[in-house]
CSV table of C-alpha atoms in Angstrom, one decimal:
chain,number,residue,atom,x,y,z
A,355,MET,CA,19.6,3.0,-29.2
A,356,LYS,CA,21.0,4.2,-25.9
A,357,ILE,CA,21.2,1.9,-22.9
A,358,HIS,CA,20.0,3.6,-19.8
A,359,PHE,CA,22.0,2.2,-16.9
A,360,ASP,CA,19.4,2.8,-14.2
A,361,ASP,CA,16.8,0.8,-16.2
A,362,PHE,CA,19.3,-1.9,-17.0
A,363,ILE,CA,20.2,-2.3,-13.3
A,364,TYR,CA,16.6,-2.5,-12.1
A,365,GLY,CA,15.8,-5.0,-14.9
A,366,SER,CA,18.8,-7.1,-14.1
A,367,ILE,CA,18.1,-7.3,-10.4
A,368,ASP,CA,14.5,-8.3,-11.0
A,369,GLY,CA,15.6,-10.8,-13.7
A,370,ALA,CA,18.1,-12.5,-11.4
A,371,VAL,CA,15.7,-12.7,-8.5
A,372,THR,CA,12.7,-14.1,-10.4
A,373,THR,CA,14.8,-16.7,-12.3
A,374,PHE,CA,16.7,-17.7,-9.2
A,375,ALA,CA,13.4,-17.9,-7.3
A,376,ILE,CA,12.3,-20.6,-9.8
A,377,VAL,CA,15.6,-22.4,-9.4
A,378,ALA,CA,15.4,-22.3,-5.6
A,379,GLY,CA,11.7,-23.2,-5.6
A,380,VAL,CA,12.3,-26.2,-7.8
A,381,MET,CA,15.3,-27.3,-5.7
A,382,GLY,CA,13.4,-26.9,-2.5
A,383,ALA,CA,10.6,-29.1,-3.9
A,384,SER,CA,13.1,-31.6,-5.2
A,385,LEU,CA,11.8,-31.4,-8.8
A,386,SER,CA,14.0,-32.1,-11.9
A,387,SER,CA,16.3,-29.7,-13.6
A,388,THR,CA,14.3,-30.0,-16.8
A,389,ILE,CA,11.6,-28.1,-15.0
A,390,ILE,CA,14.1,-25.4,-14.0
A,391,LEU,CA,15.1,-24.8,-17.6
A,392,ILE,CA,11.6,-24.9,-19.0
A,393,LEU,CA,10.1,-22.5,-16.4
A,394,GLY,CA,13.3,-20.5,-16.1
A,395,PHE,CA,13.2,-19.6,-19.8
A,396,ALA,CA,9.4,-19.2,-19.9
A,397,ASN,CA,9.8,-16.7,-17.2
A,398,LEU,CA,12.8,-14.9,-18.7
A,399,PHE,CA,11.0,-14.2,-21.9
A,400,ALA,CA,7.5,-13.6,-20.5
A,401,ASP,CA,8.4,-11.6,-17.5
A,402,GLY,CA,11.2,-9.7,-19.3
A,403,PHE,CA,8.7,-8.7,-22.0
A,404,SER,CA,6.0,-7.7,-19.6
A,405,MET,CA,8.4,-5.6,-17.5
A,406,ALA,CA,9.8,-3.9,-20.5
A,407,ALA,CA,6.3,-3.2,-21.8
A,408,SER,CA,5.1,-1.8,-18.4
A,409,ASN,CA,8.2,0.4,-18.3
A,410,TYR,CA,7.5,1.6,-21.8
A,411,GLN,CA,3.9,2.4,-20.9
A,412,ALA,CA,4.8,4.1,-17.6
A,413,SER,CA,7.4,6.4,-19.2
A,414,LYS,CA,5.1,7.2,-22.1
A,415,ALA,CA,2.2,7.9,-19.7
A,416,ARG,CA,4.4,10.2,-17.7
A,417,ASN,CA,5.5,12.1,-20.8
A,418,GLU,CA,1.9,12.3,-22.0
A,419,PHE,CA,0.8,13.5,-18.6
A,420,VAL,CA,3.3,16.3,-18.6
A,421,GLN,CA,2.4,17.3,-22.1
A,422,MET,CA,-1.3,17.3,-21.2
A,423,LYS,CA,-0.7,19.5,-18.2
A,424,ARG,CA,1.4,21.8,-20.4
A,425,LYS,CA,-1.5,22.1,-23.0
A,426,GLN,CA,-3.8,22.8,-20.1
A,427,GLU,CA,-1.6,25.6,-18.8
A,428,GLU,CA,-1.4,27.0,-22.4
A,429,TRP,CA,-5.2,27.0,-22.6
A,430,GLU,CA,-5.5,28.7,-19.3
A,431,ILE,CA,-3.0,31.4,-20.3
A,432,ASP,CA,-5.0,32.0,-23.5
A,433,ASN,CA,-8.4,32.0,-21.9
A,434,LEU,CA,-8.0,32.9,-18.2
A,435,GLU,CA,-5.1,35.3,-18.6
A,436,GLU,CA,-5.8,37.5,-15.5
A,437,GLN,CA,-6.2,34.5,-13.3
A,438,GLU,CA,-2.9,33.0,-14.5
A,439,ARG,CA,-1.2,36.3,-14.1
A,440,ASP,CA,-2.5,36.4,-10.4
A,441,GLU,CA,-1.0,32.9,-9.9
A,442,ILE,CA,2.5,34.2,-11.0
A,443,ARG,CA,2.0,37.1,-8.7
A,444,ASP,CA,1.2,34.8,-5.8
A,445,ILE,CA,4.2,32.6,-6.6
A,446,TYR,CA,6.6,35.5,-6.6
A,447,ARG,CA,5.0,37.2,-3.5
A,448,GLU,CA,5.7,33.9,-1.7
A,449,LYS,CA,9.4,34.3,-2.7
A,450,GLY,CA,9.6,37.7,-1.0
A,451,PHE,CA,8.8,40.1,-3.8
A,452,LYS,CA,6.4,43.0,-3.3
A,453,ASP,CA,5.0,46.3,-4.5
A,454,GLU,CA,6.4,47.7,-7.7
A,455,LEU,CA,9.2,45.1,-8.1
A,456,LEU,CA,6.6,42.3,-7.8
A,457,GLU,CA,4.6,44.0,-10.7
A,458,ASP,CA,7.8,44.3,-12.8
A,459,VAL,CA,8.6,40.6,-12.3
A,460,VAL,CA,5.1,39.6,-13.2
A,461,ARG,CA,5.2,41.7,-16.3
A,462,ILE,CA,8.5,40.2,-17.5
A,463,ILE,CA,7.6,36.6,-16.7
A,464,THR,CA,4.2,36.9,-18.4
A,465,SER,CA,5.7,38.7,-21.5
A,466,LYS,CA,7.3,35.5,-22.8
A,467,ARG,CA,4.8,32.7,-23.3
A,468,LYS,CA,7.4,30.0,-22.8
A,469,VAL,CA,8.8,31.5,-19.6
A,470,TRP,CA,5.3,31.9,-18.3
A,471,ILE,CA,4.3,28.3,-19.0
A,472,ASP,CA,7.6,26.9,-17.7
A,473,THR,CA,7.1,28.9,-14.5
A,474,MET,CA,3.6,27.5,-14.0
A,475,MET,CA,4.8,24.0,-14.7
A,476,LYS,CA,7.7,24.1,-12.2
A,477,GLU,CA,6.3,26.3,-9.5
A,478,GLU,CA,2.6,25.6,-9.5
A,479,LEU,CA,2.5,21.9,-10.6
A,480,GLY,CA,6.0,20.7,-9.6
A,481,LEU,CA,6.5,19.1,-13.0
A,482,ILE,CA,9.8,18.9,-14.9
A,483,GLU,CA,9.9,17.5,-18.3
A,484,ASP,CA,11.9,14.2,-18.6
A,485,ALA,CA,14.0,13.8,-21.7
A,486,LYS,CA,14.1,10.0,-21.5
A,487,ASN,CA,13.0,8.1,-24.6
A,488,PRO,CA,10.5,5.4,-23.4
A,489,MET,CA,11.7,2.9,-26.0
A,490,HIS,CA,15.4,3.2,-24.9
A,491,SER,CA,14.3,2.8,-21.2
A,492,SER,CA,12.2,-0.2,-22.1
A,493,VAL,CA,14.9,-2.0,-24.2
A,494,SER,CA,17.5,-1.3,-21.4
A,495,THR,CA,15.1,-3.0,-18.9
A,496,PHE,CA,14.6,-6.0,-21.2
A,497,VAL,CA,18.3,-6.5,-21.9
A,498,GLY,CA,19.2,-6.3,-18.2
A,499,PHE,CA,16.4,-8.7,-17.3
A,500,ASN,CA,17.5,-11.4,-19.8
A,501,PHE,CA,21.2,-10.9,-19.6
A,502,VAL,CA,21.6,-11.1,-15.8
A,503,GLY,CA,18.5,-13.3,-15.4
A,504,LEU,CA,20.1,-16.0,-17.5
A,505,ILE,CA,23.0,-16.4,-15.0
A,506,PRO,CA,21.2,-18.7,-12.5
A,507,LEU,CA,20.2,-21.0,-15.4
A,508,ILE,CA,23.7,-21.4,-17.0
A,509,PRO,CA,25.0,-24.2,-14.7
A,510,PHE,CA,21.8,-26.3,-15.3
A,511,MET,CA,22.1,-25.8,-19.1
A,512,ILE,CA,25.8,-26.9,-19.1
A,513,PHE,CA,25.1,-29.9,-17.0
A,514,MET,CA,22.2,-30.9,-19.2
A,515,MET,CA,24.2,-30.4,-22.4
A,516,ILE,CA,27.1,-32.7,-21.2
A,517,GLY,CA,24.4,-35.1,-20.1
A,518,ILE,CA,24.8,-35.4,-16.4
A,519,GLU,CA,22.0,-34.9,-13.9
A,520,LEU,CA,23.8,-33.4,-10.9
A,521,ASN,CA,21.2,-31.0,-9.7
A,522,LYS,CA,22.9,-30.3,-6.4
A,523,ASP,CA,26.2,-29.4,-8.0
A,524,ALA,CA,24.5,-27.2,-10.5
A,525,PHE,CA,22.6,-25.5,-7.7
A,526,VAL,CA,25.8,-24.6,-5.9
A,527,TYR,CA,27.3,-23.0,-9.1
A,528,SER,CA,23.9,-21.3,-9.7
A,529,ILE,CA,24.0,-19.8,-6.1
A,530,ALA,CA,27.6,-18.7,-6.6
A,531,GLY,CA,26.9,-17.1,-9.9
A,532,VAL,CA,23.8,-15.3,-8.8
A,533,CYS,CA,25.5,-14.0,-5.6
A,534,ALA,CA,28.3,-12.6,-7.7
A,535,ALA,CA,25.8,-11.1,-10.0
A,536,PHE,CA,23.7,-9.5,-7.2
A,537,PHE,CA,26.9,-8.1,-5.6
A,538,LEU,CA,28.3,-6.7,-8.9
A,539,VAL,CA,25.0,-5.2,-10.0
A,540,GLY,CA,24.5,-3.7,-6.6
A,541,MET,CA,28.0,-2.1,-6.8
A,542,ILE,CA,27.2,-0.6,-10.2
A,543,LYS,CA,24.0,0.7,-8.8
A,544,GLY,CA,25.9,2.3,-5.9
A,545,LYS,CA,28.2,4.0,-8.4
A,546,ILE,CA,25.3,5.4,-10.4
A,547,VAL,CA,23.5,6.9,-7.3
A,548,LYS,CA,26.9,8.0,-5.9
A,549,LYS,CA,26.7,6.0,-2.7
A,550,SER,CA,29.2,3.5,-1.2
A,551,MET,CA,29.6,0.8,-3.8
A,552,MET,CA,30.5,-1.8,-1.2
A,553,ARG,CA,27.4,-1.1,0.9
A,554,SER,CA,25.1,-1.1,-2.2
A,555,GLY,CA,26.6,-4.4,-3.4
A,556,ILE,CA,26.0,-6.0,0.0
A,557,ASN,CA,22.5,-4.6,0.2
A,558,THR,CA,21.5,-6.0,-3.1
A,559,LEU,CA,23.0,-9.3,-2.2
A,560,ILE,CA,21.0,-9.4,1.0
A,561,ILE,CA,17.7,-8.6,-0.6
A,562,GLY,CA,18.3,-11.1,-3.5
A,563,GLY,CA,19.4,-13.7,-0.9
A,564,ILE,CA,16.4,-13.3,1.3
A,565,ALA,CA,14.1,-13.6,-1.8
A,566,ALA,CA,15.9,-16.8,-2.8
A,567,ILE,CA,15.7,-18.3,0.6
A,568,VAL,CA,12.0,-17.5,0.8
A,569,ALA,CA,11.5,-19.2,-2.6
A,570,TYR,CA,13.5,-22.3,-1.5
A,571,LEU,CA,11.5,-22.6,1.8
A,572,VAL,CA,8.1,-22.2,0.1
A,573,GLY,CA,9.1,-24.8,-2.5
A,574,TYR,CA,10.3,-27.1,0.3
A,575,GLY,CA,7.4,-26.6,2.6
A,576,LEU,CA,4.7,-26.9,-0.1
A,577,ASN,CA,6.3,-30.0,-1.6
A,578,PHE,CA,6.3,-31.5,1.9
A,579,LEU,CA,2.6,-30.6,2.4
A,580,VAL,CA,1.2,-32.0,-0.8
A,581,SER,CA,3.3,-35.1,-1.1
B,211,MET,CA,0.0,3.2,6.3
B,212,LYS,CA,-1.2,4.8,3.1
B,213,ILE,CA,-1.7,2.7,0.0
B,214,HIS,CA,-0.3,4.4,-3.1
B,215,PHE,CA,-2.5,3.4,-6.0
B,216,ASP,CA,0.2,3.8,-8.7
B,217,ASP,CA,2.6,1.4,-6.9
B,218,PHE,CA,-0.3,-1.0,-6.1
B,219,ILE,CA,-1.1,-1.1,-9.9
B,220,TYR,CA,2.4,-1.7,-11.1
B,221,GLY,CA,2.9,-4.4,-8.4
B,222,SER,CA,-0.3,-6.0,-9.3
B,223,ILE,CA,0.3,-6.2,-13.1
B,224,ASP,CA,3.7,-7.6,-12.5
B,225,GLY,CA,2.4,-10.1,-9.9
B,226,ALA,CA,-0.4,-11.3,-12.3
B,227,VAL,CA,2.0,-11.6,-15.2
B,228,THR,CA,4.8,-13.5,-13.4
B,229,THR,CA,2.4,-15.9,-11.7
B,230,PHE,CA,0.4,-16.5,-14.8
B,231,ALA,CA,3.7,-17.0,-16.8
B,232,ILE,CA,4.4,-19.9,-14.4
B,233,VAL,CA,0.9,-21.3,-14.9
B,234,ALA,CA,1.2,-21.0,-18.6
B,235,GLY,CA,4.7,-22.4,-18.7
B,236,VAL,CA,3.7,-25.5,-16.7
B,237,MET,CA,0.6,-26.1,-18.8
B,238,GLY,CA,2.6,-25.7,-22.0
B,239,ALA,CA,5.1,-28.2,-20.7
B,240,SER,CA,2.2,-30.6,-19.5
B,241,LEU,CA,3.5,-30.7,-16.0
B,242,SER,CA,1.3,-31.3,-12.9
B,243,SER,CA,-0.7,-28.7,-11.1
B,244,THR,CA,1.3,-29.4,-7.9
B,245,ILE,CA,4.2,-27.8,-9.6
B,246,ILE,CA,2.0,-24.8,-10.5
B,247,LEU,CA,1.1,-24.3,-6.9
B,248,ILE,CA,4.6,-24.8,-5.5
B,249,LEU,CA,6.3,-22.5,-7.9
B,250,GLY,CA,3.4,-20.1,-8.1
B,251,PHE,CA,3.6,-19.5,-4.3
B,252,ALA,CA,7.4,-19.5,-4.2
B,253,ASN,CA,7.4,-16.8,-6.8
B,254,LEU,CA,4.6,-14.8,-5.2
B,255,PHE,CA,6.5,-14.4,-1.9
B,256,ALA,CA,10.0,-14.2,-3.3
B,257,ASP,CA,9.4,-12.0,-6.2
B,258,GLY,CA,6.9,-9.8,-4.3
B,259,PHE,CA,9.4,-9.3,-1.6
B,260,SER,CA,12.3,-8.5,-3.9
B,261,MET,CA,10.1,-6.1,-5.9
B,262,ALA,CA,9.0,-4.3,-2.8
B,263,ALA,CA,12.5,-4.1,-1.5
B,264,SER,CA,13.8,-2.7,-4.8
B,265,ASN,CA,11.0,-0.2,-4.8
B,266,TYR,CA,11.9,0.8,-1.2
B,267,GLN,CA,15.6,1.2,-2.1
B,268,ALA,CA,14.9,3.1,-5.3
B,269,SER,CA,12.5,5.6,-3.5
B,270,LYS,CA,14.9,6.0,-0.7
B,271,ALA,CA,17.9,6.5,-3.0
B,272,ARG,CA,16.0,9.2,-4.9
B,273,ASN,CA,15.1,11.0,-1.7
B,274,GLU,CA,18.7,10.7,-0.5
B,275,PHE,CA,20.0,11.9,-3.9
B,276,VAL,CA,17.8,15.0,-3.7
B,277,GLN,CA,18.9,15.7,-0.1
B,278,MET,CA,22.5,15.3,-1.1
B,279,LYS,CA,22.1,17.8,-3.9
B,280,ARG,CA,20.4,20.2,-1.6
B,281,LYS,CA,23.2,20.0,1.0
B,282,GLN,CA,25.7,20.6,-1.9
B,283,GLU,CA,23.8,23.7,-3.0
B,284,GLU,CA,23.7,24.9,0.7
B,285,TRP,CA,27.5,24.4,0.9
B,286,GLU,CA,28.0,26.3,-2.4
B,287,ILE,CA,25.8,29.2,-1.2
B,288,ASP,CA,27.9,29.4,2.0
B,289,ASN,CA,31.3,29.0,0.4
B,290,LEU,CA,31.0,30.2,-3.2
B,291,GLU,CA,28.4,33.0,-2.7
B,292,GLU,CA,29.3,35.1,-5.6
B,293,GLN,CA,29.4,32.3,-8.1
B,294,GLU,CA,26.0,31.1,-6.9
B,295,ARG,CA,24.6,34.6,-7.2
B,296,ASP,CA,25.9,34.7,-10.8
B,297,GLU,CA,24.0,31.5,-11.5
B,298,ILE,CA,20.8,33.1,-10.3
B,299,ARG,CA,21.6,36.1,-12.5
B,300,ASP,CA,22.1,33.8,-15.5
B,301,ILE,CA,18.8,32.0,-14.8
B,302,TYR,CA,16.8,35.2,-14.7
B,303,ARG,CA,18.6,36.8,-17.6
B,304,GLU,CA,17.5,33.7,-19.5
B,305,LYS,CA,13.9,34.5,-18.5
B,306,GLY,CA,14.2,37.9,-20.1
B,307,PHE,CA,15.2,40.1,-17.1
B,308,LYS,CA,17.9,42.7,-17.5
B,309,ASP,CA,19.7,45.8,-16.1
B,310,GLU,CA,18.4,47.2,-12.8
B,311,LEU,CA,15.3,44.9,-12.6
B,312,LEU,CA,17.6,41.9,-13.0
B,313,GLU,CA,19.8,43.1,-10.1
B,314,ASP,CA,16.7,43.6,-7.9
B,315,VAL,CA,15.4,40.1,-8.7
B,316,VAL,CA,18.8,38.6,-7.8
B,317,ARG,CA,18.9,40.6,-4.6
B,318,ILE,CA,15.4,39.4,-3.5
B,319,ILE,CA,15.9,35.8,-4.5
B,320,THR,CA,19.3,35.6,-2.7
B,321,SER,CA,18.1,37.4,0.4
B,322,LYS,CA,16.1,34.4,1.6
B,323,ARG,CA,18.2,31.3,1.9
B,324,LYS,CA,15.3,28.8,1.3
B,325,VAL,CA,14.1,30.7,-1.8
B,326,TRP,CA,17.7,30.8,-3.1
B,327,ILE,CA,18.2,27.1,-2.7
B,328,ASP,CA,14.8,26.1,-4.0
B,329,THR,CA,15.5,28.2,-7.1
B,330,MET,CA,18.8,26.4,-7.7
B,331,MET,CA,17.3,23.0,-7.2
B,332,LYS,CA,14.4,23.6,-9.6
B,333,GLU,CA,16.1,25.8,-12.2
B,334,GLU,CA,19.7,24.6,-12.2
B,335,LEU,CA,19.3,21.0,-11.4
B,336,GLY,CA,15.7,20.3,-12.4
B,337,LEU,CA,15.0,18.5,-9.1
B,338,ILE,CA,11.7,18.6,-7.3
B,339,GLU,CA,11.4,17.0,-3.9
B,340,ASP,CA,9.1,14.0,-3.8
B,341,ALA,CA,7.0,13.7,-0.7
B,342,LYS,CA,6.4,9.9,-1.1
B,343,ASN,CA,7.2,7.7,1.9
B,344,PRO,CA,9.4,4.8,0.6
B,345,MET,CA,7.8,2.4,3.1
B,346,HIS,CA,4.3,3.1,1.9
B,347,SER,CA,5.3,2.8,-1.7
B,348,SER,CA,7.0,-0.5,-1.0
B,349,VAL,CA,4.1,-2.0,1.0
B,350,SER,CA,1.6,-0.9,-1.8
B,351,THR,CA,3.7,-2.7,-4.4
B,352,PHE,CA,3.9,-5.9,-2.2
B,353,VAL,CA,0.1,-5.9,-1.5
B,354,GLY,CA,-0.7,-5.4,-5.2
B,355,PHE,CA,1.8,-8.1,-6.3
B,356,ASN,CA,0.4,-10.7,-3.9
B,357,PHE,CA,-3.3,-9.8,-4.1
B,358,VAL,CA,-3.6,-9.8,-7.8
B,359,GLY,CA,-0.8,-12.3,-8.4
B,360,LEU,CA,-2.8,-14.9,-6.4
B,361,ILE,CA,-5.7,-14.8,-8.9
B,362,PRO,CA,-4.2,-17.2,-11.5
B,363,LEU,CA,-3.5,-19.7,-8.8
B,364,ILE,CA,-7.0,-19.8,-7.2
B,365,PRO,CA,-8.7,-22.3,-9.6
B,366,PHE,CA,-5.8,-24.7,-9.1
B,367,MET,CA,-6.0,-24.4,-5.3
B,368,ILE,CA,-9.8,-25.0,-5.3
B,369,PHE,CA,-9.5,-28.0,-7.7
B,370,MET,CA,-6.7,-29.5,-5.5
B,371,MET,CA,-8.7,-28.9,-2.3
B,372,ILE,CA,-11.8,-30.7,-3.6
B,373,GLY,CA,-9.4,-33.4,-4.8
B,374,ILE,CA,-9.8,-33.4,-8.6
B,375,GLU,CA,-7.0,-33.2,-11.1
B,376,LEU,CA,-8.6,-31.3,-13.9
B,377,ASN,CA,-5.7,-29.2,-15.1
B,378,LYS,CA,-7.3,-28.1,-18.3
B,379,ASP,CA,-10.5,-26.8,-16.6
B,380,ALA,CA,-8.5,-25.0,-13.9
B,381,PHE,CA,-6.4,-23.5,-16.7
B,382,VAL,CA,-9.5,-22.1,-18.4
B,383,TYR,CA,-10.7,-20.5,-15.2
B,384,SER,CA,-7.2,-19.2,-14.5
B,385,ILE,CA,-7.1,-17.6,-18.0
B,386,ALA,CA,-10.5,-16.0,-17.5
B,387,GLY,CA,-9.6,-14.7,-14.0
B,388,VAL,CA,-6.3,-13.3,-15.1
B,389,CYS,CA,-7.8,-11.6,-18.2
B,390,ALA,CA,-10.5,-10.0,-16.0
B,391,ALA,CA,-7.8,-8.9,-13.6
B,392,PHE,CA,-5.6,-7.4,-16.4
B,393,PHE,CA,-8.5,-5.5,-17.8
B,394,LEU,CA,-9.7,-4.2,-14.5
B,395,VAL,CA,-6.3,-3.2,-13.3
B,396,GLY,CA,-5.6,-1.5,-16.7
B,397,MET,CA,-8.8,0.4,-16.3
B,398,ILE,CA,-7.9,1.7,-12.9
B,399,LYS,CA,-4.5,2.6,-14.2
B,400,GLY,CA,-6.2,4.6,-17.0
B,401,LYS,CA,-8.3,6.4,-14.4
B,402,ILE,CA,-5.2,7.3,-12.4
B,403,VAL,CA,-3.2,8.8,-15.3
B,404,LYS,CA,-6.5,10.3,-16.7
B,405,LYS,CA,-6.5,8.5,-20.0
B,406,SER,CA,-9.3,6.4,-21.6
B,407,MET,CA,-10.1,3.6,-19.1
B,408,MET,CA,-11.3,1.3,-21.9
B,409,ARG,CA,-8.1,1.8,-24.0
B,410,SER,CA,-5.9,1.4,-20.9
B,411,GLY,CA,-7.7,-1.8,-19.9
B,412,ILE,CA,-7.4,-3.3,-23.4
B,413,ASN,CA,-3.7,-2.3,-23.5
B,414,THR,CA,-2.9,-4.0,-20.2
B,415,LEU,CA,-4.8,-7.1,-21.3
B,416,ILE,CA,-2.8,-7.3,-24.6
B,417,ILE,CA,0.6,-6.9,-22.8
B,418,GLY,CA,-0.3,-9.5,-20.2
B,419,GLY,CA,-1.8,-11.7,-22.8
B,420,ILE,CA,1.3,-11.6,-25.0
B,421,ALA,CA,3.5,-12.4,-22.0
B,422,ALA,CA,1.3,-15.4,-21.1
B,423,ILE,CA,1.3,-16.7,-24.7
B,424,VAL,CA,5.1,-16.4,-24.8
B,425,ALA,CA,5.4,-18.3,-21.5
B,426,TYR,CA,3.1,-21.0,-22.8
B,427,LEU,CA,5.0,-21.4,-26.1
B,428,VAL,CA,8.4,-21.5,-24.4
B,429,GLY,CA,7.1,-24.1,-21.9
B,430,TYR,CA,5.6,-26.1,-24.8
B,431,GLY,CA,8.6,-25.8,-27.1
B,432,LEU,CA,11.2,-26.6,-24.4
B,433,ASN,CA,9.3,-29.6,-23.1
B,434,PHE,CA,9.1,-30.9,-26.7
B,435,LEU,CA,12.8,-30.4,-27.2
B,436,VAL,CA,14.0,-32.1,-24.0
B,437,SER,CA,11.6,-35.0,-23.9
């Protein structure tokens, strides 16, 4: 099993945001920390699973789509040979080839079945095969989602275990933990896409922060309305 | 503004799952429908926003990455001309070209700057430019998330507005609505990726269903534990 860092990162940002949105919504609505833990965990497992499953399906669908297109090109080369040869000719004419040299290029490209099909895939369809294993992608997403998504819940778990109901204190630790997590994950993301780590960390922190404030305000506002 | 159906679909599946996970978690834990509405809406806005923002960043990062690689290739062509010419030679030797014809091909490809760079991008780096506008992708995700994610909450809203607290009845309608939504969205997804619509509909229904059952059981189990 290979952990894909990009999938891990996207899973972890989403996990932290959704879980913290529940924490912030509950706090905004002045509900109990029992509700935070119940819904936090329900969300971690349910949403983590669904995200991983969607990711699996999407990667698999993309691989299958590329394979299907490849089979289609193979069929066309077998059954509409002249037409496909003309397409190669058009592609290379576009690149600046002409006359005898163009014919030579077409002859060489179409003399190897694999080269012919690869050329059609890349040049005609703009498709490049992706070597990513859908299962690895999906597990990376799930692990990231649950690992980082757990952070906002930890202070509430600890406070509950030692038997004190200090929601506000736990909330402060939860905010600190999730901010640190957003910033760190954003920095790692910056490193992966080779951009400024500091800027990427701050960006992720801002997006996560806005989401959390929205959740808090909606929780607060709705609780005010209905009570 | 152009709605991208693939982003809409992924947003909508995630929206329906997360919102319904809250509904199922609350019902499993026998909490009130006020909590469903408060946390359901907090989640819709917060998570919808964060998902759209992540999607925007990811598309933008990919575009920027491709642009950065393109600039790098341009620099290499300007400063390491011979080396880059050798790379084109290697690429076409691999395709089966040799001797004089190979030299002619290298000469033509490297005579047009754009063709030269495009060839390096596709053949050496395996990168194809994506024409998707990050803002359109992101808005499509947000609209899908909120539009379909609202469905599981509607029965609870209606019951609350007409002033009756019949959680179990509302839950049944919510289940029916979300199942129909999963199935429909899955069918549309099947149509987009050109696979069996029926199979894709059932698949999405199963994944969403498992996620919902997990949320219900976690809600039920944790409520049992802490109370």
